[in-house]
């Protein structure tokens, strides 16, 4: 599975939506269930799925599909 | 948006005002209250035994959230430990979903500053902040809420919290007007008469805790697994002379101090009226004695509150000995909204064997208490 597909699946699992409904522009504005509690669950789910660790300061930056994609890709590159 | 959480500075005042305006504009009732940094800029516990410092979540020139951190000493395993309480957390995520990540970031950064961190109250386990703490794996429990009916007729007629449903309202009216409530309460209290006995007990209402409360503290502290330091200096800071409506009850038996209790009538405000209507509610906010003397001290506080007109006496207590004492004094257990959360380091300190808070002596005066009683 590509990073894109894995990301969609994580977001879908956390927010309780279908993976195909997680679009490129997904954000707290387009997904109603994306509140502060779900946001933290998303962070932990991403860390588990990609074996990465976000810095506490970076957590608020992960507020859209694109931003998450960029940050995950960056951390994966560092880990390699 | 990279968020850095740090101590509030005077230069943040305008950004805090802007955050408050955004919260207000969006219809949110929460506000960030600014810290007066001249009071204790270094947050030194040698200067003040309890320190309240405001931490802010900084996003460039804006503040996106804030939380107060109360630091004080706890006594656990016969040693003093510096611990923290998280109080009044507010974040812009309440009104703008773009900032959904701010509260989580704020908690994780506050933990770096004080890893032994706890939170109490927060509006119950279903409140957003409590759910967030549960989400990051903090251990939770509720501090039991106890109440004792002194005037059953008034309680049946006025306790709005219990009168929300029509059927219950009808039953309570029937119990009040038929005298059944009085009979049931009288029988319940009669069974507890021995525990309420005031024989050989002397109580005085004091203006301060200095210096007599130190002897009680030193004699009691090792009897508890963990509790907030309650020496005279800390108590006089927590309950200053200027504190409204608070009675400091010094309890002695055969001439020797055995404990103290803080008791007061709840203020009349909208928040309290929502639950208690026009009832006169007395609260035992805090107390200390050896576990074996808990009954005597609680009974003293109950008698005092009844003498000054309480229809109902309430308290929050966690320790098993105090809960047992309350039950022997005819207290009943009600639904508690006093959620208690501990970070992993706090859990290790307080509850190393996985038991609940029943070995720790926590009261309504911990965390933001007793000032929470005056929020409207």
Tab-separated table of C-alpha atoms in Angstrom:
chain	number	residue	atom	x	y	z
A	1	UNK	CA	0.000	0.000	0.000
A	2	UNK	CA	1.277	3.500	-0.806
A	3	UNK	CA	1.764	6.185	1.856
A	4	UNK	CA	-1.288	7.910	0.427
A	5	UNK	CA	-3.500	4.849	0.854
A	6	UNK	CA	-2.188	4.083	4.325
A	7	UNK	CA	-2.821	7.688	5.359
A	8	UNK	CA	-6.374	7.595	4.038
A	9	UNK	CA	-6.998	4.378	5.934
A	10	UNK	CA	-5.670	5.809	9.219
A	11	UNK	CA	-7.845	8.921	8.875
A	12	UNK	CA	-10.831	6.788	7.927
A	13	UNK	CA	-10.365	4.543	10.976
A	14	UNK	CA	-9.892	7.420	13.402
A	15	UNK	CA	-12.770	9.566	12.126
A	16	UNK	CA	-15.143	6.705	11.337
A	17	UNK	CA	-15.556	7.511	7.630
A	18	UNK	CA	-14.893	5.534	4.426
A	19	UNK	CA	-11.328	5.689	3.085
A	20	UNK	CA	-12.625	6.861	-0.328
A	21	UNK	CA	-14.308	9.802	1.412
A	22	UNK	CA	-10.960	11.076	2.709
A	23	UNK	CA	-10.068	13.595	-0.004
A	24	UNK	CA	-6.902	15.585	-0.674
A	25	UNK	CA	-8.468	18.614	1.000
A	26	UNK	CA	-9.539	16.716	4.124
A	27	UNK	CA	-9.273	18.896	7.245
A	28	UNK	CA	-11.239	19.649	10.430
A	29	UNK	CA	-13.482	21.796	8.192
A	30	UNK	CA	-14.485	18.881	5.951
A	31	UNK	CA	-14.614	16.062	8.536
A	32	UNK	CA	-17.077	16.777	11.333
A	33	UNK	CA	-15.556	14.232	13.719
A	34	UNK	CA	-12.142	15.940	13.607
A	35	UNK	CA	-12.110	17.569	17.047
A	36	UNK	CA	-9.288	17.942	19.575
A	37	UNK	CA	-9.822	14.471	21.053
A	38	UNK	CA	-9.889	12.792	17.639
A	39	UNK	CA	-6.872	14.846	16.603
A	40	UNK	CA	-4.807	13.314	19.379
A	41	UNK	CA	-6.067	9.825	18.477
A	42	UNK	CA	-5.004	10.564	14.904
A	43	UNK	CA	-1.511	11.535	16.042
A	44	UNK	CA	-1.102	8.297	18.002
A	45	UNK	CA	-2.524	6.238	15.130
A	46	UNK	CA	-0.115	7.856	12.654
A	47	UNK	CA	2.831	7.243	14.969
A	48	UNK	CA	1.868	3.579	15.254
A	49	UNK	CA	1.200	3.060	11.552
A	50	UNK	CA	4.391	4.712	10.291
A	51	UNK	CA	6.683	4.004	13.288
A	52	UNK	CA	7.447	7.692	13.659
A	53	UNK	CA	7.233	10.204	16.490
A	54	UNK	CA	5.922	13.748	16.207
A	55	UNK	CA	7.212	16.546	18.381
A	56	UNK	CA	4.592	18.006	20.714
A	57	UNK	CA	5.085	21.419	19.052
A	58	UNK	CA	4.250	19.942	15.638
A	59	UNK	CA	0.933	18.358	16.605
A	60	UNK	CA	-1.190	21.430	15.730
A	61	UNK	CA	0.411	21.546	12.260
A	62	UNK	CA	-1.142	18.215	11.341
A	63	UNK	CA	-4.444	19.834	10.510
A	64	UNK	CA	-5.023	18.699	6.941
A	65	UNK	CA	-4.446	15.624	4.788
A	66	UNK	CA	-1.746	17.475	2.841
A	67	UNK	CA	0.064	18.729	5.936
A	68	UNK	CA	0.034	15.250	7.447
A	69	UNK	CA	1.273	13.725	4.193
A	70	UNK	CA	4.188	16.153	4.043
A	71	UNK	CA	5.191	15.671	7.669
A	72	UNK	CA	4.893	11.875	7.569
A	73	UNK	CA	6.984	11.710	4.388
A	74	UNK	CA	9.609	13.966	5.983
A	75	UNK	CA	9.827	11.857	9.160
A	76	UNK	CA	9.950	8.627	7.159
A	77	UNK	CA	12.880	10.019	5.149
A	78	UNK	CA	14.708	10.919	8.383
A	79	UNK	CA	14.061	7.436	9.777
A	80	UNK	CA	15.485	5.644	6.751
B	1	UNK	CA	1.465	26.453	12.819
B	2	UNK	CA	4.135	25.346	15.255
B	3	UNK	CA	2.960	25.870	18.815
B	4	UNK	CA	5.328	26.570	21.694
B	5	UNK	CA	3.979	26.419	25.225
B	6	UNK	CA	5.735	28.680	27.698
B	7	UNK	CA	5.107	30.803	30.772
B	8	UNK	CA	2.950	33.875	30.225
B	9	UNK	CA	4.806	37.196	29.861
B	10	UNK	CA	3.444	40.718	30.209
B	11	UNK	CA	4.024	41.190	26.474
B	12	UNK	CA	1.425	38.444	25.821
B	13	UNK	CA	-1.371	40.478	27.388
B	14	UNK	CA	-2.699	41.903	24.121
B	15	UNK	CA	-2.594	38.524	22.380
B	16	UNK	CA	-4.537	37.014	25.287
B	17	UNK	CA	-7.105	39.805	24.942
B	18	UNK	CA	-7.404	39.027	21.226
B	19	UNK	CA	-7.928	35.320	22.000
B	20	UNK	CA	-10.600	36.199	24.542
B	21	UNK	CA	-12.336	38.393	21.963
B	22	UNK	CA	-12.301	35.566	19.411
B	23	UNK	CA	-13.757	33.190	22.010
B	24	UNK	CA	-16.425	35.716	22.959
B	25	UNK	CA	-17.315	36.483	19.356
B	26	UNK	CA	-17.844	32.773	18.691
B	27	UNK	CA	-20.165	32.509	21.695
B	28	UNK	CA	-17.751	30.576	23.907
B	29	UNK	CA	-18.083	31.248	27.642
B	30	UNK	CA	-14.480	30.377	28.525
B	31	UNK	CA	-11.800	33.041	28.950
B	32	UNK	CA	-8.112	33.148	29.737
B	33	UNK	CA	-7.358	35.114	32.904
B	34	UNK	CA	-4.003	36.843	32.854
B	35	UNK	CA	-1.367	36.229	35.477
B	36	UNK	CA	-0.084	39.012	37.684
B	37	UNK	CA	3.618	38.284	37.305
B	38	UNK	CA	4.645	40.616	40.098
B	39	UNK	CA	3.283	38.167	42.705
B	40	UNK	CA	5.879	35.410	42.323
B	41	UNK	CA	7.760	35.647	39.026
B	42	UNK	CA	10.031	32.676	39.755
B	43	UNK	CA	7.241	30.344	40.909
B	44	UNK	CA	9.424	29.519	43.895
B	45	UNK	CA	7.684	27.235	46.399
B	46	UNK	CA	9.966	28.581	49.139
B	47	UNK	CA	8.427	32.016	48.592
B	48	UNK	CA	4.826	30.808	48.288
B	49	UNK	CA	3.788	27.255	49.240
B	50	UNK	CA	1.337	27.083	46.352
B	51	UNK	CA	2.136	28.648	42.999
B	52	UNK	CA	-0.258	29.369	40.192
B	53	UNK	CA	1.415	30.169	36.874
B	54	UNK	CA	-0.218	30.746	33.490
B	55	UNK	CA	1.202	28.903	30.487
B	56	UNK	CA	0.286	30.004	26.977
B	57	UNK	CA	0.345	28.252	23.604
B	58	UNK	CA	2.141	30.679	21.283
B	59	UNK	CA	1.584	30.671	17.523
B	60	UNK	CA	3.668	33.546	16.133
B	61	UNK	CA	2.076	36.728	17.449
B	62	UNK	CA	-1.073	34.997	18.619
B	63	UNK	CA	-2.019	32.932	21.662
B	64	UNK	CA	-4.069	29.838	20.735
B	65	UNK	CA	-4.609	28.398	24.171
B	66	UNK	CA	-3.628	28.611	27.802
B	67	UNK	CA	-3.661	26.646	31.003
B	68	UNK	CA	-2.879	27.434	34.606
B	69	UNK	CA	-0.392	25.212	36.343
B	70	UNK	CA	-0.678	25.016	40.101
B	71	UNK	CA	2.438	23.642	41.723
B	72	UNK	CA	2.663	22.600	45.329
B	73	UNK	CA	4.171	19.874	47.500
B	74	UNK	CA	2.612	16.470	48.021
B	75	UNK	CA	3.533	14.133	50.810
B	76	UNK	CA	3.945	10.553	49.571
B	77	UNK	CA	6.023	7.670	50.890
B	78	UNK	CA	7.037	9.921	53.786
B	79	UNK	CA	8.779	12.286	51.359
B	80	UNK	CA	7.876	15.690	49.922
B	81	UNK	CA	7.344	15.811	46.146
B	82	UNK	CA	6.726	18.822	43.922
B	83	UNK	CA	3.613	18.132	41.832
B	84	UNK	CA	1.377	20.072	39.453
B	85	UNK	CA	-2.320	20.525	38.817
B	86	UNK	CA	-3.582	21.613	35.427
B	87	UNK	CA	-6.311	24.230	35.869
B	88	UNK	CA	-8.721	26.077	33.573
B	89	UNK	CA	-7.334	24.930	30.213
B	90	UNK	CA	-8.752	26.929	27.305
B	91	UNK	CA	-7.912	26.542	23.613
B	92	UNK	CA	-9.063	28.132	20.394
B	93	UNK	CA	-10.093	24.674	19.198
B	94	UNK	CA	-13.305	25.287	21.173
B	95	UNK	CA	-14.385	27.727	18.477
B	96	UNK	CA	-12.211	26.976	15.462
B	97	UNK	CA	-11.515	23.404	14.297
B	98	UNK	CA	-8.272	24.502	12.588
B	99	UNK	CA	-6.740	24.473	16.058
B	100	UNK	CA	-7.839	20.958	16.985
B	101	UNK	CA	-4.225	20.021	17.691
B	102	UNK	CA	-3.566	22.815	20.177
B	103	UNK	CA	-4.927	21.226	23.417
B	104	UNK	CA	-3.024	17.976	22.889
B	105	UNK	CA	0.196	19.837	22.134
B	106	UNK	CA	-0.357	22.014	25.200
B	107	UNK	CA	-0.740	19.040	27.559
B	108	UNK	CA	2.308	17.240	26.186
B	109	UNK	CA	4.437	20.368	26.512
B	110	UNK	CA	3.182	21.095	30.036
B	111	UNK	CA	4.210	17.563	30.978
B	112	UNK	CA	7.796	18.458	30.098
B	113	UNK	CA	7.617	21.289	32.598
B	114	UNK	CA	5.974	19.184	35.330
B	115	UNK	CA	5.743	15.429	34.646
B	116	UNK	CA	3.878	14.742	37.908
B	117	UNK	CA	0.720	16.380	36.670
B	118	UNK	CA	-2.917	15.911	37.690
B	119	UNK	CA	-6.285	17.434	36.931
B	120	UNK	CA	-9.473	17.531	38.975
B	121	UNK	CA	-13.016	18.515	38.094
B	122	UNK	CA	-13.107	19.837	34.520
B	123	UNK	CA	-16.876	19.366	34.353
B	124	UNK	CA	-16.749	15.570	34.530
B	125	UNK	CA	-15.398	12.722	32.435
B	126	UNK	CA	-17.425	13.620	29.349
B	127	UNK	CA	-16.000	17.146	29.076
B	128	UNK	CA	-13.622	17.676	26.105
B	129	UNK	CA	-10.536	18.206	28.234
B	130	UNK	CA	-11.155	15.101	30.354
B	131	UNK	CA	-11.665	13.044	27.181
B	132	UNK	CA	-8.387	14.378	25.890
B	133	UNK	CA	-6.556	13.290	29.042
B	134	UNK	CA	-8.147	9.868	28.785
B	135	UNK	CA	-7.050	9.815	25.142
B	136	UNK	CA	-3.406	10.221	26.059
B	137	UNK	CA	-3.685	7.420	28.580
B	138	UNK	CA	-3.997	9.253	31.884
B	139	UNK	CA	-5.531	7.137	34.618
B	140	UNK	CA	-8.912	8.425	35.758
B	141	UNK	CA	-11.284	8.024	38.659
B	142	UNK	CA	-13.955	10.122	40.374
B	143	UNK	CA	-13.695	11.594	43.842
B	144	UNK	CA	-16.857	10.427	45.634
B	145	UNK	CA	-19.552	13.016	46.317
B	146	UNK	CA	-21.258	12.601	49.683
B	147	UNK	CA	-24.302	14.350	51.071
B	148	UNK	CA	-26.161	14.333	54.366
B	149	UNK	CA	-29.731	15.504	54.631
B	150	UNK	CA	-30.348	17.745	57.618
B	151	UNK	CA	-33.783	19.074	56.725
B	152	UNK	CA	-35.571	16.439	54.652
B	153	UNK	CA	-38.666	18.511	53.923
B	154	UNK	CA	-36.637	21.339	52.386
B	155	UNK	CA	-34.382	18.921	50.505
B	156	UNK	CA	-37.332	17.060	48.978
B	157	UNK	CA	-38.975	20.316	47.937
B	158	UNK	CA	-35.914	22.225	46.701
B	159	UNK	CA	-33.265	19.831	45.390
B	160	UNK	CA	-33.623	20.771	41.712
B	161	UNK	CA	-31.085	18.210	40.530
B	162	UNK	CA	-33.311	15.376	41.771
B	163	UNK	CA	-36.582	17.083	40.762
B	164	UNK	CA	-35.883	17.248	37.030
B	165	UNK	CA	-38.121	14.285	36.220
B	166	UNK	CA	-41.852	14.553	36.828
B	167	UNK	CA	-42.186	11.155	38.491
B	168	UNK	CA	-39.325	11.767	40.918
B	169	UNK	CA	-40.698	15.231	41.625
B	170	UNK	CA	-44.064	13.701	42.557
B	171	UNK	CA	-42.430	11.091	44.805
B	172	UNK	CA	-40.341	13.751	46.553
B	173	UNK	CA	-43.376	15.977	47.108
B	174	UNK	CA	-45.288	13.029	48.536
B	175	UNK	CA	-42.366	12.151	50.833
B	176	UNK	CA	-42.115	15.769	51.980
B	177	UNK	CA	-45.786	16.451	52.676
B	178	UNK	CA	-46.602	13.026	54.161
B	179	UNK	CA	-43.692	13.189	56.592
B	180	UNK	CA	-42.191	9.994	55.153
B	181	UNK	CA	-38.960	11.806	54.292
B	182	UNK	CA	-38.645	13.067	57.860
B	183	UNK	CA	-39.285	9.591	59.327
B	184	UNK	CA	-36.797	7.874	56.982
B	185	UNK	CA	-34.137	10.523	57.604
B	186	UNK	CA	-34.749	10.431	61.363
B	187	UNK	CA	-34.343	6.638	61.463
B	188	UNK	CA	-31.189	6.827	59.339
B	189	UNK	CA	-29.683	9.489	61.591
B	190	UNK	CA	-30.732	7.605	64.740
B	191	UNK	CA	-28.675	4.642	63.588
B	192	UNK	CA	-25.679	6.979	63.305
B	193	UNK	CA	-26.207	8.800	66.602
B	194	UNK	CA	-23.214	7.189	68.306
B	195	UNK	CA	-20.815	8.371	65.596
B	196	UNK	CA	-22.234	11.908	65.868
B	197	UNK	CA	-21.628	12.070	69.620
B	198	UNK	CA	-19.643	15.142	70.692
B	199	UNK	CA	-18.514	13.737	74.047
B	200	UNK	CA	-15.127	15.085	75.162
B	201	UNK	CA	-14.736	16.961	71.884
B	202	UNK	CA	-14.044	20.669	71.836
B	203	UNK	CA	-14.274	22.836	68.722
B	204	UNK	CA	-13.085	26.394	68.186
B	205	UNK	CA	-13.471	28.584	65.109
B	206	UNK	CA	-10.031	30.004	64.275
B	207	UNK	CA	-8.925	32.919	62.098
B	208	UNK	CA	-5.773	31.204	60.881
B	209	UNK	CA	-3.919	27.883	61.016
B	210	UNK	CA	-0.654	29.275	62.337
B	211	UNK	CA	0.874	27.735	64.368
B	212	UNK	CA	-1.391	25.063	65.827
B	213	UNK	CA	-2.088	23.173	62.552
B	214	UNK	CA	1.573	22.183	62.177
B	215	UNK	CA	1.306	19.733	65.072
B	216	UNK	CA	-1.692	18.068	63.418
B	217	UNK	CA	0.099	17.920	60.084
B	218	UNK	CA	3.212	16.343	61.547
B	219	UNK	CA	1.156	13.820	63.489
B	220	UNK	CA	-1.062	12.795	60.573
B	221	UNK	CA	0.920	12.940	57.365
B	222	UNK	CA	2.523	9.505	57.641
B	223	UNK	CA	-0.869	7.853	58.128
B	224	UNK	CA	-1.711	8.526	54.470
B	225	UNK	CA	-0.264	7.065	51.324
B	226	UNK	CA	-0.346	10.488	49.652
B	227	UNK	CA	-1.884	13.892	50.295
B	228	UNK	CA	-1.216	17.542	49.549
B	229	UNK	CA	0.988	19.196	52.169
B	230	UNK	CA	-1.326	20.811	54.721
B	231	UNK	CA	1.041	22.504	57.130
B	232	UNK	CA	0.012	25.804	58.726
B	233	UNK	CA	1.861	27.928	56.160
B	234	UNK	CA	0.223	26.173	53.216
B	235	UNK	CA	-3.209	26.295	54.830
B	236	UNK	CA	-2.956	30.010	55.547
B	237	UNK	CA	-2.023	30.517	51.905
B	238	UNK	CA	-4.866	28.336	50.654
B	239	UNK	CA	-7.431	29.842	53.023
B	240	UNK	CA	-6.280	33.412	53.666
B	241	UNK	CA	-8.038	35.482	56.312
B	242	UNK	CA	-9.724	37.398	53.528
B	243	UNK	CA	-11.336	34.247	52.144
B	244	UNK	CA	-15.106	34.694	52.341
B	245	UNK	CA	-17.491	32.639	54.458
B	246	UNK	CA	-14.960	29.997	55.472
B	247	UNK	CA	-14.912	28.585	58.990
B	248	UNK	CA	-11.658	26.978	60.139
B	249	UNK	CA	-12.712	24.457	62.764
B	250	UNK	CA	-10.046	23.319	65.203
B	251	UNK	CA	-11.035	20.065	66.833
B	252	UNK	CA	-9.588	18.881	70.139
B	253	UNK	CA	-10.286	15.940	72.412
B	254	UNK	CA	-9.425	16.054	76.096
B	255	UNK	CA	-7.400	19.190	75.477
B	256	UNK	CA	-5.292	17.856	72.577
B	257	UNK	CA	-5.699	18.933	68.962
B	258	UNK	CA	-6.776	15.982	66.839
B	259	UNK	CA	-7.724	17.635	63.551
B	260	UNK	CA	-9.352	20.458	61.659
B	261	UNK	CA	-12.016	20.970	59.038
B	262	UNK	CA	-12.890	23.814	56.700
B	263	UNK	CA	-16.606	24.310	56.368
B	264	UNK	CA	-18.692	26.945	54.661
B	265	UNK	CA	-22.111	27.644	53.262
B	266	UNK	CA	-22.160	27.555	49.475
B	267	UNK	CA	-22.620	31.001	47.969
B	268	UNK	CA	-25.921	31.823	46.325
B	269	UNK	CA	-25.193	31.928	42.623
B	270	UNK	CA	-26.762	30.667	39.439
B	271	UNK	CA	-24.421	27.714	39.072
B	272	UNK	CA	-25.244	26.361	42.512
B	273	UNK	CA	-28.966	27.159	42.214
B	274	UNK	CA	-29.103	24.938	39.109
B	275	UNK	CA	-28.464	21.931	41.334
B	276	UNK	CA	-29.714	22.940	44.768
B	277	UNK	CA	-32.465	25.475	44.106
B	278	UNK	CA	-32.894	27.665	47.181
B	279	UNK	CA	-31.500	25.077	49.608
B	280	UNK	CA	-28.910	26.236	52.102
B	281	UNK	CA	-26.009	23.948	51.359
B	282	UNK	CA	-23.034	23.561	53.652
B	283	UNK	CA	-19.827	22.087	52.293
B	284	UNK	CA	-16.889	20.531	54.091
B	285	UNK	CA	-14.200	21.565	51.651
B	286	UNK	CA	-11.202	20.133	53.460
B	287	UNK	CA	-10.301	18.261	56.635
B	288	UNK	CA	-7.388	16.501	58.248
B	289	UNK	CA	-6.968	14.138	61.179
B	290	UNK	CA	-5.646	10.663	61.726
B	291	UNK	CA	-7.845	8.197	59.816
B	292	UNK	CA	-9.214	6.881	63.140
B	293	UNK	CA	-10.364	10.391	64.072
B	294	UNK	CA	-12.037	11.144	60.748
B	295	UNK	CA	-15.525	10.512	62.204
B	296	UNK	CA	-15.006	12.949	65.063
B	297	UNK	CA	-13.761	15.736	62.782
B	298	UNK	CA	-16.458	15.219	60.156
B	299	UNK	CA	-19.181	15.083	62.839
B	300	UNK	CA	-17.897	18.372	64.244
B	301	UNK	CA	-18.096	20.015	60.824
B	302	UNK	CA	-21.615	18.649	60.248
B	303	UNK	CA	-22.843	19.972	63.606
B	304	UNK	CA	-21.295	23.359	62.870
B	305	UNK	CA	-22.933	23.615	59.446
B	306	UNK	CA	-26.308	22.526	60.830
B	307	UNK	CA	-26.053	25.147	63.570
B	308	UNK	CA	-25.538	27.885	60.984
B	309	UNK	CA	-28.547	26.696	59.011
B	310	UNK	CA	-27.540	24.049	56.469
B	311	UNK	CA	-30.420	22.067	54.957
B	312	UNK	CA	-27.938	19.759	53.280
B	313	UNK	CA	-24.241	19.063	53.961
B	314	UNK	CA	-22.025	17.935	51.094
B	315	UNK	CA	-18.397	16.933	50.735
B	316	UNK	CA	-15.945	15.228	48.384
B	317	UNK	CA	-13.526	12.734	49.925
B	318	UNK	CA	-11.329	10.024	48.461
B	319	UNK	CA	-9.650	8.194	51.330
B	320	UNK	CA	-11.258	4.954	52.504
B	321	UNK	CA	-11.185	5.933	56.197
B	322	UNK	CA	-12.933	9.252	55.492
B	323	UNK	CA	-15.501	7.579	53.251
B	324	UNK	CA	-16.220	5.041	55.999
B	325	UNK	CA	-16.519	7.831	58.556
B	326	UNK	CA	-18.916	9.747	56.316
B	327	UNK	CA	-21.136	6.693	55.919
B	328	UNK	CA	-21.196	6.149	59.676
B	329	UNK	CA	-22.421	9.748	59.963
B	330	UNK	CA	-25.381	9.127	57.635
B	331	UNK	CA	-23.804	10.602	54.527
B	332	UNK	CA	-25.097	9.095	51.288
B	333	UNK	CA	-23.177	8.820	48.027
B	334	UNK	CA	-24.400	10.847	45.059
B	335	UNK	CA	-23.298	11.150	41.436
B	336	UNK	CA	-19.872	12.780	41.343
B	337	UNK	CA	-18.709	15.131	38.602
B	338	UNK	CA	-15.303	15.518	40.221
B	339	UNK	CA	-13.164	13.702	37.692
B	340	UNK	CA	-9.595	12.999	38.758
B	341	UNK	CA	-6.877	12.383	36.154
B	342	UNK	CA	-3.217	11.567	36.689
B	343	UNK	CA	-0.296	11.585	34.292
B	344	UNK	CA	1.712	8.342	34.235
B	345	UNK	CA	4.342	9.845	36.561
B	346	UNK	CA	1.672	11.049	38.985
B	347	UNK	CA	0.034	7.646	38.891
B	348	UNK	CA	3.342	6.027	39.771
B	349	UNK	CA	3.749	8.386	42.705
B	350	UNK	CA	0.216	8.167	44.050
B	351	UNK	CA	-1.024	4.741	43.162
B	352	UNK	CA	1.900	2.500	42.521
B	353	UNK	CA	-0.017	-0.709	43.119
B	354	UNK	CA	-2.928	0.134	40.874
B	355	UNK	CA	-5.465	0.817	43.608
B	356	UNK	CA	-7.848	3.717	43.191
B	357	UNK	CA	-7.470	6.991	45.072
B	358	UNK	CA	-8.822	5.408	48.286
B	359	UNK	CA	-5.414	5.506	49.962
B	360	UNK	CA	-4.819	9.128	48.964
B	361	UNK	CA	-6.500	11.888	50.920
B	362	UNK	CA	-7.971	14.218	48.288
B	363	UNK	CA	-10.644	16.813	48.963
B	364	UNK	CA	-12.541	19.567	47.134
B	365	UNK	CA	-9.731	21.940	48.045
B	366	UNK	CA	-7.210	20.222	45.797
B	367	UNK	CA	-6.444	21.553	42.295
B	368	UNK	CA	-8.520	24.721	41.838
B	369	UNK	CA	-10.374	24.486	45.130
B	370	UNK	CA	-11.793	26.121	47.089
B	371	UNK	CA	-12.084	29.059	44.682
B	372	UNK	CA	-14.075	26.932	42.230
B	373	UNK	CA	-17.041	27.317	44.561
B	374	UNK	CA	-17.185	30.984	43.727
B	375	UNK	CA	-17.387	30.613	39.961
B	376	UNK	CA	-20.755	31.701	38.686
